[in-house]
PDB file of C-alpha atoms and ligand atoms in Angstrom:
ATOM      1  CA  UNK A1237      21.000  81.108 114.149  1.00  0.00           C
ATOM      2  CA  UNK A1238      23.404  78.906 112.187  1.00  0.00           C
ATOM      3  CA  UNK A1239      26.763  80.219 111.029  1.00  0.00           C
ATOM      4  CA  UNK A1240      28.367  79.421 107.742  1.00  0.00           C
ATOM      5  CA  UNK A1241      32.053  79.252 106.810  1.00  0.00           C
ATOM      6  CA  UNK A1242      33.214  79.225 103.182  1.00  0.00           C
ATOM      7  CA  UNK A1243      36.910  78.717 102.383  1.00  0.00           C
ATOM      8  CA  UNK A1244      37.223  80.355  98.993  1.00  0.00           C
ATOM      9  CA  UNK A1245      39.953  79.981  96.354  1.00  0.00           C
ATOM     10  CA  UNK A1246      40.643  83.225  94.461  1.00  0.00           C
ATOM     11  CA  UNK A1247      42.725  81.596  91.729  1.00  0.00           C
ATOM     12  CA  UNK A1248      46.308  82.710  90.876  1.00  0.00           C
ATOM     13  CA  UNK A1249      45.700  86.297  89.850  1.00  0.00           C
ATOM     14  CA  UNK A1250      43.083  88.697  88.658  1.00  0.00           C
ATOM     15  CA  UNK A1251      39.304  88.324  88.486  1.00  0.00           C
ATOM     16  CA  UNK A1252      39.378  86.343  85.215  1.00  0.00           C
ATOM     17  CA  UNK A1253      40.524  83.342  87.240  1.00  0.00           C
ATOM     18  CA  UNK A1254      37.814  83.581  89.872  1.00  0.00           C
ATOM     19  CA  UNK A1255      35.100  80.909  89.395  1.00  0.00           C
ATOM     20  CA  UNK A1256      31.456  81.906  89.393  1.00  0.00           C
ATOM     21  CA  UNK A1257      30.957  79.819  92.545  1.00  0.00           C
ATOM     22  CA  UNK A1258      33.772  81.686  94.344  1.00  0.00           C
ATOM     23  CA  UNK A1259      32.342  85.038  93.275  1.00  0.00           C
ATOM     24  CA  UNK A1260      28.928  84.041  94.682  1.00  0.00           C
ATOM     25  CA  UNK A1261      30.490  82.906  97.958  1.00  0.00           C
ATOM     26  CA  UNK A1262      32.289  86.230  98.309  1.00  0.00           C
ATOM     27  CA  UNK A1263      29.116  88.196  97.559  1.00  0.00           C
ATOM     28  CA  UNK A1264      27.245  86.145 100.139  1.00  0.00           C
ATOM     29  CA  UNK A1265      29.698  86.711 103.034  1.00  0.00           C
ATOM     30  CA  UNK A1266      29.118  89.168 105.871  1.00  0.00           C
ATOM     31  CA  UNK A1267      32.728  88.920 107.031  1.00  0.00           C
ATOM     32  CA  UNK A1268      35.917  88.231 105.073  1.00  0.00           C
ATOM     33  CA  UNK A1269      39.130  86.817 106.557  1.00  0.00           C
ATOM     34  CA  UNK A1270      42.475  86.377 104.836  1.00  0.00           C
ATOM     35  CA  UNK A1271      46.082  87.403 104.240  1.00  0.00           C
ATOM     36  CA  UNK A1272      46.061  91.133 103.468  1.00  0.00           C
ATOM     37  CA  UNK A1273      47.206  90.993  99.819  1.00  0.00           C
ATOM     38  CA  UNK A1274      44.589  88.314  99.014  1.00  0.00           C
ATOM     39  CA  UNK A1275      41.861  90.357 100.666  1.00  0.00           C
ATOM     40  CA  UNK A1276      42.941  93.315  98.542  1.00  0.00           C
ATOM     41  CA  UNK A1277      41.940  91.325  95.443  1.00  0.00           C
ATOM     42  CA  UNK A1278      38.298  91.220  96.626  1.00  0.00           C
ATOM     43  CA  UNK A1279      36.329  94.349  95.753  1.00  0.00           C
ATOM     44  CA  UNK A1280      34.796  95.982  98.848  1.00  0.00           C
ATOM     45  CA  UNK A1281      31.076  95.442  99.426  1.00  0.00           C
ATOM     46  CA  UNK A1282      28.837  97.552 101.643  1.00  0.00           C
ATOM     47  CA  UNK A1283      28.082  95.924 104.969  1.00  0.00           C
ATOM     48  CA  UNK A1284      30.890  93.375 104.707  1.00  0.00           C
ATOM     49  CA  UNK A1285      33.586  93.461 107.415  1.00  0.00           C
ATOM     50  CA  UNK A1286      37.206  92.638 106.516  1.00  0.00           C
ATOM     51  CA  UNK A1287      39.745  91.026 108.779  1.00  0.00           C
ATOM     52  CA  UNK A1288      43.229  90.986 107.286  1.00  0.00           C
ATOM     53  CA  UNK A1289      46.124  89.199 108.942  1.00  0.00           C
ATOM     54  CA  UNK A1290      49.729  88.262 108.336  1.00  0.00           C
ATOM     55  CA  UNK A1291      50.674  85.284 106.153  1.00  0.00           C
ATOM     56  CA  UNK A1292      52.159  83.352 109.037  1.00  0.00           C
ATOM     57  CA  UNK A1293      49.044  83.457 111.180  1.00  0.00           C
ATOM     58  CA  UNK A1294      47.011  80.818 109.379  1.00  0.00           C
ATOM     59  CA  UNK A1295      45.876  78.817 112.434  1.00  0.00           C
ATOM     60  CA  UNK A1296      44.895  81.943 114.382  1.00  0.00           C
ATOM     61  CA  UNK A1297      43.081  83.326 111.337  1.00  0.00           C
ATOM     62  CA  UNK A1298      41.176  80.056 110.907  1.00  0.00           C
ATOM     63  CA  UNK A1299      40.208  80.043 114.609  1.00  0.00           C
ATOM     64  CA  UNK A1300      39.041  83.648 114.450  1.00  0.00           C
ATOM     65  CA  UNK A1301      36.928  82.948 111.364  1.00  0.00           C
ATOM     66  CA  UNK A1302      35.382  79.802 112.929  1.00  0.00           C
ATOM     67  CA  UNK A1303      34.618  81.699 116.113  1.00  0.00           C
ATOM     68  CA  UNK A1304      32.957  84.470 114.117  1.00  0.00           C
ATOM     69  CA  UNK A1305      30.912  81.934 112.073  1.00  0.00           C
ATOM     70  CA  UNK A1306      29.871  80.101 115.253  1.00  0.00           C
ATOM     71  CA  UNK A1307      28.222  83.390 116.372  1.00  0.00           C
ATOM     72  CA  UNK A1308      25.800  83.016 113.459  1.00  0.00           C
ATOM     73  CA  UNK A1309      27.645  85.066 110.867  1.00  0.00           C
ATOM     74  CA  UNK A1310      28.267  84.148 107.227  1.00  0.00           C
ATOM     75  CA  UNK A1311      32.056  84.178 106.987  1.00  0.00           C
ATOM     76  CA  UNK A1312      34.396  83.629 104.019  1.00  0.00           C
ATOM     77  CA  UNK A1313      38.109  82.866 104.430  1.00  0.00           C
ATOM     78  CA  UNK A1314      40.032  83.599 101.231  1.00  0.00           C
ATOM     79  CA  UNK A1315      43.136  81.831  99.823  1.00  0.00           C
ATOM     80  CA  UNK A1316      45.150  82.464  96.670  1.00  0.00           C
ATOM     81  CA  UNK A1317      44.886  79.685  94.116  1.00  0.00           C
ATOM     82  CA  UNK A1318      43.045  76.727  95.536  1.00  0.00           C
ATOM     83  CA  UNK A1319      42.294  76.809  99.285  1.00  0.00           C
ATOM     84  CA  UNK A1320      43.066  73.085  99.616  1.00  0.00           C
ATOM     85  CA  UNK A1321      46.601  73.330  98.196  1.00  0.00           C
ATOM     86  CA  UNK A1322      49.096  74.464 100.861  1.00  0.00           C
ATOM     87  CA  UNK A1323      46.472  76.891 102.131  1.00  0.00           C
ATOM     88  CA  UNK A1324      43.596  77.749 104.420  1.00  0.00           C
ATOM     89  CA  UNK A1325      41.247  74.759 103.980  1.00  0.00           C
ATOM     90  CA  UNK A1326      43.580  72.439 105.897  1.00  0.00           C
ATOM     91  CA  UNK A1327      44.210  75.104 108.535  1.00  0.00           C
ATOM     92  CA  UNK A1328      40.442  75.380 109.040  1.00  0.00           C
ATOM     93  CA  UNK A1329      40.112  71.558 109.339  1.00  0.00           C
ATOM     94  CA  UNK A1330      42.988  71.481 111.870  1.00  0.00           C
ATOM     95  CA  UNK A1331      41.179  74.038 113.993  1.00  0.00           C
ATOM     96  CA  UNK A1332      37.818  72.265 113.712  1.00  0.00           C
ATOM     97  CA  UNK A1333      39.427  69.000 114.840  1.00  0.00           C
ATOM     98  CA  UNK A1334      41.114  70.652 117.823  1.00  0.00           C
ATOM     99  CA  UNK A1335      38.381  73.153 118.644  1.00  0.00           C
ATOM    100  CA  UNK A1336      35.062  73.225 120.504  1.00  0.00           C
ATOM    101  CA  UNK A1337      32.084  71.008 119.613  1.00  0.00           C
ATOM    102  CA  UNK A1338      30.162  74.001 118.255  1.00  0.00           C
ATOM    103  CA  UNK A1339      32.655  74.314 115.369  1.00  0.00           C
ATOM    104  CA  UNK A1340      31.772  70.777 114.174  1.00  0.00           C
ATOM    105  CA  UNK A1341      28.125  71.829 113.821  1.00  0.00           C
ATOM    106  CA  UNK A1342      28.982  74.674 111.407  1.00  0.00           C
ATOM    107  CA  UNK A1343      28.040  74.554 107.761  1.00  0.00           C
ATOM    108  CA  UNK A1344      31.501  74.541 106.084  1.00  0.00           C
ATOM    109  CA  UNK A1345      32.032  74.829 102.315  1.00  0.00           C
ATOM    110  CA  UNK A1346      35.352  74.707 100.465  1.00  0.00           C
ATOM    111  CA  UNK A1347      35.129  76.506  97.139  1.00  0.00           C
ATOM    112  CA  UNK A1348      37.915  75.455  94.760  1.00  0.00           C
ATOM    113  CA  UNK A1349      40.142  77.750  92.753  1.00  0.00           C
ATOM    114  CA  UNK A1350      42.725  77.362  90.003  1.00  0.00           C
ATOM    115  CA  UNK A1351      45.927  76.383  91.723  1.00  0.00           C
ATOM    116  CA  UNK A1352      49.268  77.892  90.678  1.00  0.00           C
ATOM    117  CA  UNK A1353      50.678  74.706  89.102  1.00  0.00           C
ATOM    118  CA  UNK A1354      47.702  74.424  86.746  1.00  0.00           C
ATOM    119  CA  UNK A1355      47.917  78.094  85.776  1.00  0.00           C
ATOM    120  CA  UNK A1356      51.672  77.849  85.094  1.00  0.00           C
ATOM    121  CA  UNK A1357      51.343  74.526  83.194  1.00  0.00           C
ATOM    122  CA  UNK A1358      48.652  75.989  80.958  1.00  0.00           C
ATOM    123  CA  UNK A1359      50.915  78.869  79.940  1.00  0.00           C
ATOM    124  CA  UNK A1360      53.656  76.622  78.592  1.00  0.00           C
ATOM    125  CA  UNK A1361      51.905  73.588  77.112  1.00  0.00           C
ATOM    126  CA  UNK A1362      51.254  70.409  79.088  1.00  0.00           C
ATOM    127  CA  UNK A1363      54.155  69.654  81.502  1.00  0.00           C
ATOM    128  CA  UNK A1364      51.626  67.985  83.856  1.00  0.00           C
ATOM    129  CA  UNK A1365      50.298  65.867  80.978  1.00  0.00           C
ATOM    130  CA  UNK A1366      51.076  62.639  82.784  1.00  0.00           C
ATOM    131  CA  UNK A1367      51.792  61.542  86.353  1.00  0.00           C
ATOM    132  CA  UNK A1368      52.924  64.382  88.618  1.00  0.00           C
ATOM    133  CA  UNK A1369      53.084  65.444  92.248  1.00  0.00           C
ATOM    134  CA  UNK A1370      53.261  68.684  94.185  1.00  0.00           C
ATOM    135  CA  UNK A1371      55.660  69.481  96.946  1.00  0.00           C
ATOM    136  CA  UNK A1372      56.087  72.597  99.111  1.00  0.00           C
ATOM    137  CA  UNK A1373      59.725  73.477  99.662  1.00  0.00           C
ATOM    138  CA  UNK A1374      58.883  75.361 102.835  1.00  0.00           C
ATOM    139  CA  UNK A1375      60.463  73.738 105.847  1.00  0.00           C
ATOM    140  CA  UNK A1376      58.396  75.792 108.285  1.00  0.00           C
ATOM    141  CA  UNK A1377      56.030  72.908 108.917  1.00  0.00           C
ATOM    142  CA  UNK A1378      58.228  69.894 108.165  1.00  0.00           C
ATOM    143  CA  UNK A1379      61.954  69.099 108.475  1.00  0.00           C
ATOM    144  CA  UNK A1380      64.253  69.597 105.467  1.00  0.00           C
ATOM    145  CA  UNK A1381      65.296  65.907 105.621  1.00  0.00           C
ATOM    146  CA  UNK A1382      61.732  64.879 104.846  1.00  0.00           C
ATOM    147  CA  UNK A1383      61.641  67.241 101.833  1.00  0.00           C
ATOM    148  CA  UNK A1384      64.816  65.636 100.555  1.00  0.00           C
ATOM    149  CA  UNK A1385      63.356  62.150 100.987  1.00  0.00           C
ATOM    150  CA  UNK A1386      60.230  63.199  99.066  1.00  0.00           C
ATOM    151  CA  UNK A1387      62.306  64.778  96.248  1.00  0.00           C
ATOM    152  CA  UNK A1388      64.325  61.534  95.962  1.00  0.00           C
ATOM    153  CA  UNK A1389      61.162  59.402  95.881  1.00  0.00           C
ATOM    154  CA  UNK A1390      59.296  61.624  93.427  1.00  0.00           C
ATOM    155  CA  UNK A1391      62.167  61.975  90.960  1.00  0.00           C
ATOM    156  CA  UNK A1392      63.146  58.315  91.329  1.00  0.00           C
ATOM    157  CA  UNK A1393      59.552  57.219  90.586  1.00  0.00           C
ATOM    158  CA  UNK A1394      59.350  59.346  87.442  1.00  0.00           C
ATOM    159  CA  UNK A1395      56.906  61.996  88.583  1.00  0.00           C
ATOM    160  CA  UNK A1396      56.917  65.503  87.180  1.00  0.00           C
ATOM    161  CA  UNK A1397      57.285  67.700  90.293  1.00  0.00           C
ATOM    162  CA  UNK A1398      55.532  71.020  90.964  1.00  0.00           C
ATOM    163  CA  UNK A1399      57.485  72.960  93.572  1.00  0.00           C
ATOM    164  CA  UNK A1400      55.436  75.454  95.621  1.00  0.00           C
ATOM    165  CA  UNK A1401      57.116  77.966  97.965  1.00  0.00           C
ATOM    166  CA  UNK A1402      60.561  77.557  96.334  1.00  0.00           C
ATOM    167  CA  UNK A1403      62.202  80.552  98.057  1.00  0.00           C
ATOM    168  CA  UNK A1404      61.452  83.155 100.711  1.00  0.00           C
ATOM    169  CA  UNK A1405      63.575  85.702 102.583  1.00  0.00           C
ATOM    170  CA  UNK A1406      63.826  83.272 105.505  1.00  0.00           C
ATOM    171  CA  UNK A1407      64.643  80.284 103.223  1.00  0.00           C
ATOM    172  CA  UNK A1408      67.321  81.459 100.758  1.00  0.00           C
ATOM    173  CA  UNK A1409      69.206  78.148 100.118  1.00  0.00           C
ATOM    174  CA  UNK A1410      66.503  75.530  99.955  1.00  0.00           C
ATOM    175  CA  UNK A1411      65.674  75.920  96.258  1.00  0.00           C
ATOM    176  CA  UNK A1412      69.307  75.449  95.148  1.00  0.00           C
ATOM    177  CA  UNK A1413      69.645  72.436  97.442  1.00  0.00           C
ATOM    178  CA  UNK A1414      66.473  70.920  96.023  1.00  0.00           C
ATOM    179  CA  UNK A1415      67.711  71.311  92.444  1.00  0.00           C
ATOM    180  CA  UNK A1416      71.047  69.718  93.371  1.00  0.00           C
ATOM    181  CA  UNK A1417      69.171  66.836  94.992  1.00  0.00           C
ATOM    182  CA  UNK A1418      67.048  66.311  91.895  1.00  0.00           C
ATOM    183  CA  UNK A1419      70.197  66.261  89.725  1.00  0.00           C
ATOM    184  CA  UNK A1420      71.159  62.988  91.427  1.00  0.00           C
ATOM    185  CA  UNK A1421      68.174  61.378  89.700  1.00  0.00           C
ATOM    186  CA  UNK A1422      67.520  63.313  86.488  1.00  0.00           C
ATOM    187  CA  UNK A1423      69.512  64.229  83.380  1.00  0.00           C
ATOM    188  CA  UNK A1424      71.001  67.747  82.952  1.00  0.00           C
ATOM    189  CA  UNK A1425      68.606  68.363  80.015  1.00  0.00           C
ATOM    190  CA  UNK A1426      65.432  67.828  82.065  1.00  0.00           C
ATOM    191  CA  UNK A1427      63.133  70.796  81.323  1.00  0.00           C
ATOM    192  CA  UNK A1428      62.371  73.141  84.238  1.00  0.00           C
ATOM    193  CA  UNK A1429      59.564  75.721  84.002  1.00  0.00           C
ATOM    194  CA  UNK A1430      59.484  78.898  86.082  1.00  0.00           C
ATOM    195  CA  UNK A1431      56.154  80.716  86.299  1.00  0.00           C
ATOM    196  CA  UNK A1432      56.103  83.954  88.281  1.00  0.00           C
ATOM    197  CA  UNK A1433      52.983  85.939  89.241  1.00  0.00           C
ATOM    198  CA  UNK A1434      50.982  84.021  86.650  1.00  0.00           C
ATOM    199  CA  UNK A1435      47.607  85.600  85.984  1.00  0.00           C
ATOM    200  CA  UNK A1436      48.805  89.016  87.166  1.00  0.00           C
ATOM    201  CA  UNK A1437      50.019  91.979  85.086  1.00  0.00           C
ATOM    202  CA  UNK A1438      53.680  91.274  85.903  1.00  0.00           C
ATOM    203  CA  UNK A1439      53.505  87.615  84.899  1.00  0.00           C
ATOM    204  CA  UNK A1440      56.623  85.900  83.519  1.00  0.00           C
ATOM    205  CA  UNK A1441      57.105  82.323  82.356  1.00  0.00           C
ATOM    206  CA  UNK A1442      60.455  80.842  81.307  1.00  0.00           C
ATOM    207  CA  UNK A1443      61.986  77.456  80.575  1.00  0.00           C
ATOM    208  CA  UNK A1444      65.440  76.241  81.429  1.00  0.00           C
ATOM    209  CA  UNK A1445      67.118  72.896  82.060  1.00  0.00           C
ATOM    210  CA  UNK A1446      68.028  71.195  85.327  1.00  0.00           C
ATOM    211  CA  UNK A1447      71.782  71.864  85.033  1.00  0.00           C
ATOM    212  CA  UNK A1448      71.261  75.647  85.074  1.00  0.00           C
ATOM    213  CA  UNK A1449      67.951  75.858  87.020  1.00  0.00           C
ATOM    214  CA  UNK A1450      69.705  76.649  90.259  1.00  0.00           C
ATOM    215  CA  UNK A1451      70.810  80.039  88.936  1.00  0.00           C
ATOM    216  CA  UNK A1452      67.379  81.039  87.568  1.00  0.00           C
ATOM    217  CA  UNK A1453      65.564  83.698  89.561  1.00  0.00           C
ATOM    218  CA  UNK A1454      62.822  82.322  91.801  1.00  0.00           C
ATOM    219  CA  UNK A1455      60.955  84.053  94.628  1.00  0.00           C
ATOM    220  CA  UNK A1456      57.837  83.687  96.740  1.00  0.00           C
ATOM    221  CA  UNK A1457      55.580  84.353  93.740  1.00  0.00           C
ATOM    222  CA  UNK A1458      57.223  81.640  91.608  1.00  0.00           C
ATOM    223  CA  UNK A1459      56.002  78.119  90.932  1.00  0.00           C
ATOM    224  CA  UNK A1460      58.588  75.731  89.485  1.00  0.00           C
ATOM    225  CA  UNK A1461      57.782  72.618  87.490  1.00  0.00           C
ATOM    226  CA  UNK A1462      60.627  70.102  87.170  1.00  0.00           C
ATOM    227  CA  UNK A1463      60.001  67.653  84.338  1.00  0.00           C
ATOM    228  CA  UNK A1464      60.489  63.888  84.378  1.00  0.00           C
ATOM    229  CA  UNK A1465      62.783  61.947  82.028  1.00  0.00           C
ATOM    230  CA  UNK A1466      59.904  61.963  79.600  1.00  0.00           C
ATOM    231  CA  UNK A1467      59.148  65.700  79.564  1.00  0.00           C
ATOM    232  CA  UNK A1468      60.040  67.362  76.261  1.00  0.00           C
ATOM    233  CA  UNK A1469      60.615  70.860  74.881  1.00  0.00           C
ATOM    234  CA  UNK A1470      59.235  71.695  71.388  1.00  0.00           C
ATOM    235  CA  UNK A1471      61.119  74.660  69.894  1.00  0.00           C
ATOM    236  CA  UNK A1472      58.908  76.769  67.597  1.00  0.00           C
ATOM    237  CA  UNK A1473      60.067  79.403  65.139  1.00  0.00           C
ATOM    238  CA  UNK A1474      58.961  82.864  66.234  1.00  0.00           C
ATOM    239  CA  UNK A1475      56.984  81.481  69.190  1.00  0.00           C
ATOM    240  CA  UNK A1476      57.774  80.492  72.730  1.00  0.00           C
ATOM    241  CA  UNK A1477      58.542  76.785  73.209  1.00  0.00           C
ATOM    242  CA  UNK A1478      56.003  74.225  74.296  1.00  0.00           C
ATOM    243  CA  UNK A1479      56.886  71.984  77.226  1.00  0.00           C
ATOM    244  CA  UNK A1480      54.920  68.740  77.573  1.00  0.00           C
ATOM    245  CA  UNK A1481      54.917  65.297  79.143  1.00  0.00           C
ATOM    246  CA  UNK A1482      53.550  62.682  76.759  1.00  0.00           C
ATOM    247  CA  UNK A1483      50.675  60.543  77.925  1.00  0.00           C
ATOM    248  CA  UNK A1484      52.231  57.217  77.034  1.00  0.00           C
ATOM    249  CA  UNK A1485      55.151  56.060  79.213  1.00  0.00           C
ATOM    250  CA  UNK A1486      58.412  55.611  77.242  1.00  0.00           C
ATOM    251  CA  UNK A1487      59.673  52.018  76.932  1.00  0.00           C
ATOM    252  CA  UNK A1488      62.809  52.850  78.937  1.00  0.00           C
ATOM    253  CA  UNK A1489      60.670  53.959  81.868  1.00  0.00           C
ATOM    254  CA  UNK A1490      58.479  50.917  81.766  1.00  0.00           C
ATOM    255  CA  UNK A1491      61.451  48.516  82.006  1.00  0.00           C
ATOM    256  CA  UNK A1492      63.516  50.673  84.440  1.00  0.00           C
TER     257      UNK A1492
HETATM  258  N1  LIG B 312      46.936  77.915  97.546  1.00  0.00           N
HETATM  259  C1  LIG B 312      47.907  78.381  96.566  1.00  0.00           C
HETATM  260  C2  LIG B 312      49.322  78.010  96.958  1.00  0.00           C
HETATM  261  C3  LIG B 312      49.801  78.640  98.275  1.00  0.00           C
HETATM  262  S1  LIG B 312      51.513  78.359  98.552  1.00  0.00           S
HETATM  263  C4  LIG B 312      47.582  77.777  95.206  1.00  0.00           C
HETATM  264  O1  LIG B 312      46.739  76.873  95.153  1.00  0.00           O
HETATM  265  O2  LIG B 312      48.133  78.219  94.216  1.00  0.00           O
HETATM  266  C5  LIG B 312      52.210  79.812  97.842  1.00  0.00           C
HETATM  267  C6  LIG B 312      53.039  79.422  96.620  1.00  0.00           C
HETATM  268  O3  LIG B 312      52.141  79.221  95.525  1.00  0.00           O
HETATM  269  C7  LIG B 312      54.006  80.493  96.144  1.00  0.00           C
HETATM  270  O4  LIG B 312      55.243  80.471  96.848  1.00  0.00           O
HETATM  271  C8  LIG B 312      54.221  80.072  94.705  1.00  0.00           C
HETATM  272  O5  LIG B 312      55.064  78.927  94.633  1.00  0.00           O
HETATM  273  C9  LIG B 312      52.791  79.604  94.323  1.00  0.00           C
HETATM  274  N2  LIG B 312      52.002  80.648  93.669  1.00  0.00           N
HETATM  275  C10 LIG B 312      50.887  81.229  94.158  1.00  0.00           C
HETATM  276  N3  LIG B 312      50.364  82.122  93.245  1.00  0.00           N
HETATM  277  C11 LIG B 312      51.182  82.054  92.168  1.00  0.00           C
HETATM  278  C12 LIG B 312      51.176  82.735  90.890  1.00  0.00           C
HETATM  279  N4  LIG B 312      50.208  83.619  90.572  1.00  0.00           N
HETATM  280  N5  LIG B 312      52.143  82.443  90.005  1.00  0.00           N
HETATM  281  C13 LIG B 312      53.087  81.535  90.324  1.00  0.00           C
HETATM  282  N6  LIG B 312      53.131  80.878  91.508  1.00  0.00           N
HETATM  283  C14 LIG B 312      52.207  81.131  92.422  1.00  0.00           C
END
């Protein structure tokens, strides 16, 4: 009896963003594991058990799912967006590396999903049209000083920066501090995109500039994209603006 573990990305929102591969993996599972609100996005199926847990319990959830799969069950662990981006696929790998030999024999599949930064970028144009990076502002798993160093390096090197986990109840000041840090490197007029609950009925997307970004509302469901020196806003009459980063590097960047 060989178990199977699929780590499945649900995409950012409703079922339109679920890939056909992810849908098949969910249909195939005998047991589902995940953070409660993500599990709620998966329609119930007869004969499938569901194991919801709190957002903070990622390692324990991964271990429970691996243990279940090692007993010969077909298990799926669900993540919002893509499971490899600040999510469950790495937690599962951490547990496999630290866990019993039997977990290394399991058939493991990671099923990709549309990650939040791609969904937000698509709504507004092409802010990730050239070199970019992604950073989680959560200092639960790394010290704040390291986040500051990475912000300095990313902005200094000219990357557009996607900021995941900008704010939570336990981390009220980090987002403002990150914006202030980025202002050391970037002009006031640098475009900043806020995408909240993208792909869900209450979706909002807005554009501001770096000098006022600190005051813009951001929460746990918000993904922020901070432009580079090359990112531009195209105003359009009667339509929302387009934000994009051109594919060719500007001469000033090349010689900087
Ligand atoms: N695995 C997820 C990211 C998990 S980290 C993915 O690939 O998208 C959680 C963070 O993702 C949130 O704090 C927020 O910054 C972002 N996020 C997730 N879903 C989102 C959505 N629908 N709209 C905007 N941002 C979202």
